[in-house]
Short mmCIF file of C-alpha atoms in Angstrom, two decimals:
data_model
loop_
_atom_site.label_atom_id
_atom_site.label_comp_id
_atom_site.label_asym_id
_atom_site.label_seq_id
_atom_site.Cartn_x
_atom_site.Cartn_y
_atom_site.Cartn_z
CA UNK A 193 67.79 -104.84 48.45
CA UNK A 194 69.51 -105.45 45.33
CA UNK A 195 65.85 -106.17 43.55
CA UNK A 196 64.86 -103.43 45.12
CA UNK A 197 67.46 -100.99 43.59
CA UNK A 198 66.90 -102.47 39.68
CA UNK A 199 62.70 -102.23 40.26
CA UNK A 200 63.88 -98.50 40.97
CA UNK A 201 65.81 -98.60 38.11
CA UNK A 202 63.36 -99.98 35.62
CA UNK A 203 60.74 -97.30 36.80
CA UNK A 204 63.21 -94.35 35.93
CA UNK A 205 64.24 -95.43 32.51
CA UNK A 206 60.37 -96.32 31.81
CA UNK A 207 59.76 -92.76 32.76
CA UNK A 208 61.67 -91.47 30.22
CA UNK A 209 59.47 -92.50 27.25
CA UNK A 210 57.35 -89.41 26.78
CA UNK A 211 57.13 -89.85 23.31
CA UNK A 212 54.01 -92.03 22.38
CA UNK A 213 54.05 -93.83 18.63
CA UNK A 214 51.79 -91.39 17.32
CA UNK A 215 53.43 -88.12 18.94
CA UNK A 216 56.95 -89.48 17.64
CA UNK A 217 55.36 -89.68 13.72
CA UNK A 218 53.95 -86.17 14.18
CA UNK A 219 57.61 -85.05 15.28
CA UNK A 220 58.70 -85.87 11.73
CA UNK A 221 55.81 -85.06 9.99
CA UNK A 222 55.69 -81.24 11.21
CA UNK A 223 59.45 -81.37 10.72
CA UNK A 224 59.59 -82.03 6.99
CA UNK A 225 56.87 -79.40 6.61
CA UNK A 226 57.89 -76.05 6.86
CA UNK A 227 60.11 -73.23 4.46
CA UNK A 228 60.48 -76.08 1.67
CA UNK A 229 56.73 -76.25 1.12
CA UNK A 230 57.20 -72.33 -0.60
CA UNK A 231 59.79 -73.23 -2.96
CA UNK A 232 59.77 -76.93 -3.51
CA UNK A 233 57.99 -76.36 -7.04
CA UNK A 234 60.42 -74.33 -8.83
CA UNK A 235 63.39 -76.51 -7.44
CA UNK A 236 62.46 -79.55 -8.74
CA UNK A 237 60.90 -78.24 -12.01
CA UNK A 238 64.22 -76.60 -12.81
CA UNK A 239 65.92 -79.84 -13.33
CA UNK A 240 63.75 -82.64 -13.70
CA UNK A 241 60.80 -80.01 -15.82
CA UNK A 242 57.42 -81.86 -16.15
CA UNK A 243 58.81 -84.37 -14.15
CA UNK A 244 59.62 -82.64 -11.45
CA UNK A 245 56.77 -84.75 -9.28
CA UNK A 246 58.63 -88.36 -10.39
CA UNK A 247 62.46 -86.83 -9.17
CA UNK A 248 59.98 -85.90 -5.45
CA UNK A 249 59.09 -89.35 -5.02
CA UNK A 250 62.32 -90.84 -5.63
CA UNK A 251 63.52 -88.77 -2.76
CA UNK A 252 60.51 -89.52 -0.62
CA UNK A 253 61.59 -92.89 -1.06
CA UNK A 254 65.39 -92.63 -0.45
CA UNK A 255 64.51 -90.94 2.66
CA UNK A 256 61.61 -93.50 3.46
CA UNK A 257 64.36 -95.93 3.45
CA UNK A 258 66.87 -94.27 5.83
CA UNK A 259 63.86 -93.57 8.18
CA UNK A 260 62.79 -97.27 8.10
CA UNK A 261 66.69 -98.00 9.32
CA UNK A 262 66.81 -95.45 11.50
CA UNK A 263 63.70 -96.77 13.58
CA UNK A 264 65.11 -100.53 13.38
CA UNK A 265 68.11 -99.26 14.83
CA UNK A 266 65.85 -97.57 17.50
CA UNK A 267 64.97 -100.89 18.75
CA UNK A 268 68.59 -102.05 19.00
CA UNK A 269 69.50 -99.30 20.98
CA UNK A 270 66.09 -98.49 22.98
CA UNK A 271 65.85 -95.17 25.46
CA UNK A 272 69.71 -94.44 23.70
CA UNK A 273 70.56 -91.00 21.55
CA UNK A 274 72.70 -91.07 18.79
CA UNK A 275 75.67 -90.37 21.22
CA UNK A 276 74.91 -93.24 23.05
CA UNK A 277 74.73 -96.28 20.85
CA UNK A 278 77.53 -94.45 18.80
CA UNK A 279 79.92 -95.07 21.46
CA UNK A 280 78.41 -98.36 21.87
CA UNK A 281 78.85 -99.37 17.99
CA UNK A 282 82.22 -98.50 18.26
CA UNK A 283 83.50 -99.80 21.66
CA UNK A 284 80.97 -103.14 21.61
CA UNK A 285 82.97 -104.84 24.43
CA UNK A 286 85.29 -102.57 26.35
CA UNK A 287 85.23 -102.68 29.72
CA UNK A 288 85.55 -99.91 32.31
CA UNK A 289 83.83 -96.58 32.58
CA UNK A 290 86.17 -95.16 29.98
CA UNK A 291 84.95 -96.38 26.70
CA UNK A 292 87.65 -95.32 23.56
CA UNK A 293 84.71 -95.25 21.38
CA UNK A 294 84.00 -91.57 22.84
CA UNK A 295 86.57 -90.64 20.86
CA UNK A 296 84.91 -91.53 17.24
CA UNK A 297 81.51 -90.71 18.54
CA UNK A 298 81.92 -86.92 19.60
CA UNK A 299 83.64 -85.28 16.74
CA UNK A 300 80.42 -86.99 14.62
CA UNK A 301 77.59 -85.78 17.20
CA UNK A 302 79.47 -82.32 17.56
CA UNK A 303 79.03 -82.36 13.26
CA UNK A 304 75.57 -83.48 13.60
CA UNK A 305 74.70 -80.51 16.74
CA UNK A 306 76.34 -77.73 13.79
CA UNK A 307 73.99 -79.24 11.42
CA UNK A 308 70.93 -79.35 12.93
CA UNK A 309 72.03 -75.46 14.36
CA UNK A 310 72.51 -74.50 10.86
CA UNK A 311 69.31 -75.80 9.41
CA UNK A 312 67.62 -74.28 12.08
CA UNK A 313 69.44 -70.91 11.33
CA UNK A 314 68.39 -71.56 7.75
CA UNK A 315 64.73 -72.12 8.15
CA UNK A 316 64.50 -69.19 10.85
CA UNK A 317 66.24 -66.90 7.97
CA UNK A 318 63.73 -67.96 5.10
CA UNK A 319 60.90 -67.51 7.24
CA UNK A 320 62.44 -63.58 7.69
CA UNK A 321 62.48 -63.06 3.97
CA UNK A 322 59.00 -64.70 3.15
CA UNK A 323 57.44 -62.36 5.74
CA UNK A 324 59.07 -59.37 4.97
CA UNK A 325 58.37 -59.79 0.89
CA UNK A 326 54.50 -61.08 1.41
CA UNK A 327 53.47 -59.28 4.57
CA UNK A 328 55.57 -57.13 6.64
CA UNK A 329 57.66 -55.01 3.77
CA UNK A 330 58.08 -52.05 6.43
CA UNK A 331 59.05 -54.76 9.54
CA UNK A 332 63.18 -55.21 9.57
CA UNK A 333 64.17 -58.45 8.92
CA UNK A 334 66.39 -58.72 12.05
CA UNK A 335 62.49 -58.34 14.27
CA UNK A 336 60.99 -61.07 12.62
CA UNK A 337 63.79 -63.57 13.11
CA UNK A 338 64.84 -62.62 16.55
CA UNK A 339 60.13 -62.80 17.25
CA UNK A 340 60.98 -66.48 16.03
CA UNK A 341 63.90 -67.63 17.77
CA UNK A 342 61.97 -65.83 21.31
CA UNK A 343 59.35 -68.17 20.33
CA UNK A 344 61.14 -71.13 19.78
CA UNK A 345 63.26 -70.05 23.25
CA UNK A 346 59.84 -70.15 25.33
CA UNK A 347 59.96 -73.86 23.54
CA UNK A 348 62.86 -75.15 24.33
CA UNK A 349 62.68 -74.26 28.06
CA UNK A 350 59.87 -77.12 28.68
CA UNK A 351 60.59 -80.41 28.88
CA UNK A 352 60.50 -82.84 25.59
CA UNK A 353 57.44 -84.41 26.73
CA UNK A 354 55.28 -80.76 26.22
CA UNK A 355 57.39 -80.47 22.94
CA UNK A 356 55.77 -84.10 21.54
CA UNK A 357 52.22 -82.93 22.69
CA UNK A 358 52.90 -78.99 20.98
CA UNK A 359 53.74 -80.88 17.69
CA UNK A 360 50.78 -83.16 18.38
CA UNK A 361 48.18 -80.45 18.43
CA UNK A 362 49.48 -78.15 15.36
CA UNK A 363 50.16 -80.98 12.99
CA UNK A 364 46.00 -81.55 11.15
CA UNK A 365 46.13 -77.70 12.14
CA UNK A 366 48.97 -77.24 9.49
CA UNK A 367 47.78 -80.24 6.96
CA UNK A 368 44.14 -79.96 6.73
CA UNK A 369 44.49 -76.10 5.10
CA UNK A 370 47.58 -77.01 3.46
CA UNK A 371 45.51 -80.24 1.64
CA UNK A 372 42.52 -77.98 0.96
CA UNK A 373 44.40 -75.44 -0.74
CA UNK A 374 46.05 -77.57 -3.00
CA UNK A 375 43.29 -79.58 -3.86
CA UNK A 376 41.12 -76.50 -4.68
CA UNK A 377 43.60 -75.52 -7.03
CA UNK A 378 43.46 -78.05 -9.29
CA UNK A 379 40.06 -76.28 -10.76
CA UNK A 380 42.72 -74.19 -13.04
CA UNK A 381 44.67 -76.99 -14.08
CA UNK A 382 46.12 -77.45 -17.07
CA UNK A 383 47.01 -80.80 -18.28
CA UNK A 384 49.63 -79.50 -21.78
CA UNK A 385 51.31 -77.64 -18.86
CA UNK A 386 52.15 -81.31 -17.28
CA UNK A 387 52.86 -82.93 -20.93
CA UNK A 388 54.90 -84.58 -21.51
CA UNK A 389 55.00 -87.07 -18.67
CA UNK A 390 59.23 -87.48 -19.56
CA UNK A 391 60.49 -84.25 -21.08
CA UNK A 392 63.88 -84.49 -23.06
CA UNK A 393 66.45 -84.50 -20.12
CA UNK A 394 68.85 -86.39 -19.58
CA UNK A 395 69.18 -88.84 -16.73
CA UNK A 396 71.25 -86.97 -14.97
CA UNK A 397 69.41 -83.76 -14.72
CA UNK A 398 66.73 -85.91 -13.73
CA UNK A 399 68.80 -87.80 -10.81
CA UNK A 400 70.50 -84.14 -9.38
CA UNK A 401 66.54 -83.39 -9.56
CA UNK A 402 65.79 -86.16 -7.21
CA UNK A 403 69.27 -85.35 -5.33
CA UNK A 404 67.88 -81.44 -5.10
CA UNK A 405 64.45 -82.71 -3.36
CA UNK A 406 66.24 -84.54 -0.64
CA UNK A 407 66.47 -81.12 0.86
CA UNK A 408 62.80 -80.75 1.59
CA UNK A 409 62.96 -84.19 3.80
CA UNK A 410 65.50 -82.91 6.49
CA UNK A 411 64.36 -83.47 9.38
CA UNK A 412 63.39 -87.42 9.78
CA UNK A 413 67.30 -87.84 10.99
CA UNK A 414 66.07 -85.82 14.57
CA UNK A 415 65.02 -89.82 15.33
CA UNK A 416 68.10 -89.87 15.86
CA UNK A 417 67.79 -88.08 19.39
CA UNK A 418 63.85 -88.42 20.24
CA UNK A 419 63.91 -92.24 19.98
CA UNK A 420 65.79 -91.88 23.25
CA UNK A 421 62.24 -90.63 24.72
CA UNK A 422 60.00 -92.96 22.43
CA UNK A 423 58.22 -96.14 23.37
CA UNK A 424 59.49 -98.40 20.98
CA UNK A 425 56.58 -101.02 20.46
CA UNK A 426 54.64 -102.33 17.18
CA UNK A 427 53.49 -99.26 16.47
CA UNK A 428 56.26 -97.10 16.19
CA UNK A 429 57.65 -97.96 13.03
CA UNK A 430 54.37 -97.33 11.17
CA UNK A 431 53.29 -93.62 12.59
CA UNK A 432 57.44 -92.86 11.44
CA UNK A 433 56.85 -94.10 8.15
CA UNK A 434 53.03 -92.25 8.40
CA UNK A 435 55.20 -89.29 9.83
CA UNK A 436 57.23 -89.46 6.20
CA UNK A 437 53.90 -90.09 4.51
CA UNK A 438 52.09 -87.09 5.07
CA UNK A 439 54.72 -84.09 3.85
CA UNK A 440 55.25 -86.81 0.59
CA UNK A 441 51.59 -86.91 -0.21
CA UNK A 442 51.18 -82.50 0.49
CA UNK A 443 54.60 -81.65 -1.41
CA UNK A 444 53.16 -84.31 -4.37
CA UNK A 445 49.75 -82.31 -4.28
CA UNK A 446 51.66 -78.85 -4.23
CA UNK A 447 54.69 -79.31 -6.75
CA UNK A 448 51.37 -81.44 -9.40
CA UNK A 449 49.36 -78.45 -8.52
CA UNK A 450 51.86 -75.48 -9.27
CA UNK A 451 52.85 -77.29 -12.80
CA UNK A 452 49.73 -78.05 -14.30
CA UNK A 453 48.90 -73.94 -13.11
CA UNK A 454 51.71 -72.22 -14.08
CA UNK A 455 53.37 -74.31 -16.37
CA UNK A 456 57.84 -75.17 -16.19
CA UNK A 457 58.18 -72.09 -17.75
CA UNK A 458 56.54 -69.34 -15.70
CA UNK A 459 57.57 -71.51 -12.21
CA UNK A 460 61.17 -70.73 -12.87
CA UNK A 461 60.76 -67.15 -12.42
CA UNK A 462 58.54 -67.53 -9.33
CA UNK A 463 59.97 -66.54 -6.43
CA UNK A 464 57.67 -68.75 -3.89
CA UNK A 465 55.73 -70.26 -6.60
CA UNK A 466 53.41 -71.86 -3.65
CA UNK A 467 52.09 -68.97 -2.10
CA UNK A 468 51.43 -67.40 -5.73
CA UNK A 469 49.40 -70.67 -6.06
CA UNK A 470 47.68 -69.90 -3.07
CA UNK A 471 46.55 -66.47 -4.79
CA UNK A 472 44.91 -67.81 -7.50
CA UNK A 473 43.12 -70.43 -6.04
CA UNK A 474 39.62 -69.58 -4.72
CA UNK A 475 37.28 -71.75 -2.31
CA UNK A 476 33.85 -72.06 -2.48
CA UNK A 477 32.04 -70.59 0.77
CA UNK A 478 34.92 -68.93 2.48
CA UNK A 479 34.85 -65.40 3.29
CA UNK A 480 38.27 -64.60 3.08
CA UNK A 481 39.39 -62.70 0.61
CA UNK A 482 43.14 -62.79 0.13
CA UNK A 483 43.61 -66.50 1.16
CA UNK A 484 47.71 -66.03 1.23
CA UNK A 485 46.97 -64.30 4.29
CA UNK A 486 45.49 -67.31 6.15
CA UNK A 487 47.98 -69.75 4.03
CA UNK A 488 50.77 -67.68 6.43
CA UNK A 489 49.32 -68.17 9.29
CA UNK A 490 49.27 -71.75 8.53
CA UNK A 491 52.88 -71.77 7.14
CA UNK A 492 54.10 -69.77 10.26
CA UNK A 493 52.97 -73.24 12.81
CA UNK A 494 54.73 -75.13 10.30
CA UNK A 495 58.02 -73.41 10.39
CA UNK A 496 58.10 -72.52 14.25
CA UNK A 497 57.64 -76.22 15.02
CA UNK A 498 60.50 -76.91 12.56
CA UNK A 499 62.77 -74.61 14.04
CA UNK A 500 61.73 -75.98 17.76
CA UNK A 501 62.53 -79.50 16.94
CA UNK A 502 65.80 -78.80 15.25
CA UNK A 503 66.75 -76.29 18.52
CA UNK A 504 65.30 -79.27 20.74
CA UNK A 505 67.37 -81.90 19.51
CA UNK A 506 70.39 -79.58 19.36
CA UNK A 507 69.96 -78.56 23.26
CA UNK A 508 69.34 -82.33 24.23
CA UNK A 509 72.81 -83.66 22.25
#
């Protein structure tokens, strides 16, 4: 009978991984794509200059590195949230159904559910003011953030296994334009725009550069809930690292792109220096005119499943 009860057992928690390998790497890629794609050029280019692309992969590779824990940590802790092996860290070998470590672990995940509400309140708020300046100039603000959040709402309300499969879907829907634009646009580059390699900074402006780019790879840390729903097998920790791969490689394209076409100079008083990039860039064979418009459309998929993750993760903490 007891046998019985733990087969039961085994079949529930197996249940719970909805999250295949591949579904859990396009969770972070679509996460790290969205508003930061827009302004990521002039950002880095302020402080680092023409070496704005070297500060981005630093921080690719910081965050590479905290992703590569975070998944090892995963398999410590399988089918566990953040507020689960939390507790556990800190109360390794209390006994009873009270464990003290509760105490240390809520006031962090209650910090880390503001965060991820905040980020999502950012993004959702960026979004507003890119569509109102590019597209909608006569549409309030307040209707295109509250058409968002409805959208993201209608997310949330299905279960995290349809949420792995949306992400699944819209992720080489969002790259494959994203990596055609940008490699079109290298037809108008200028290489004394990208000279010199090391401009005359200092090391520090180059460092708060690479500190400054960190912000366009939030989003990896939502392992820290969905690896409760993940198979953890062989092949996990290589689609989370391909997960980080992709934004690095399509921010690298996009910030090399935007300086060898505009130049340091001109970047800094670019509002969303990537969608200007878009403007100038024309493809061969397509019969869209103004290919911002389409760009949008693209950009839109990448912030609503952004926004949906971060809301996700918040609901499930």
């Amino acid at each position: 009978m007891n046998k019985a009860v733990l087969e039961q057992g085994d079949v529930k928690q197996e249940s719970q991984l909805v999250i295949s390998p591949r579904q859990s790497g396009c969770i972070i890629a679509n996460t790290l794509i969205g508003v930061a794609v827009l302004t990521l050029p002039r950002v880095v280019t302020h402080q680092a200059e023409e070496a704005g692309w070297l500060s981005l992969l630093l921080g690719a590779l910081f965050s590479t590195i905290i992703l590569f824990i975070l998944t090892n940590l995963s398999f410590r802790f399988p089918q566990q949230t953040i507020l689960e092996y939390t507790t556990a860290l800190f109360s390794p070998k209390q006994k009873g159904k009270f464990r003290w470590g509760y105490l240390v672990s809520i006031p962090i995940i209650f910090i880390f559910i503001i965060y991820l509400l905040f980020t999502a309140a950012l993004v959702k708020r960026t979004f507003g003011e890119v569509v109102v300046t590019a597209v909608l100039t006569n549409t309030p603000l307040e209707v295109i953030i509250l058409t968002m959040m409805a959208t993201v709402f209608f997310m949330t309300i299905h279960e995290v296994d349809a949420l792995a499969r949306v992400n699944e879907i819209l992720l080489p829907i969002v790259v494959v334009p994203i990596l055609l634009i940008a490699l079109s646009s290298f037809q108008n580059f200028n290489w004394e725009f990208f000279l010199p390699v090391w401009p005359m900074i200092s090391l520090r402006d180059f460092f708060l550069g690479v500190l400054l780019t960190t912000y366009a790879y939030y989003g990896f840390e939502l392992y820290f809930v969905f690896s409760a729903y993940t198979a953890t097998t062989k092949k996990t920790m290589y689609f989370n690292l391909l997960g980080m791969l992709i934004p690095t490689l399509i921010y690298l394209l996009v910030v090399i792109a935007c300086i060898g076409v505009f130049g340091k100079e001109e970047l800094d008083i670019l509002m969303w220096p990537t969608l200007e990039l878009v403007k100038t860039t024309q493809i061969q064979g397509v019969i869209l005119e103004r290919m911002e418009s389409a760009f949008l459309g693209v950009w839109v998929a990448a912030v609503f499943t952004t926004a949906a993750n971060f809301h996700f993760a918040a609901i499930i903490l």
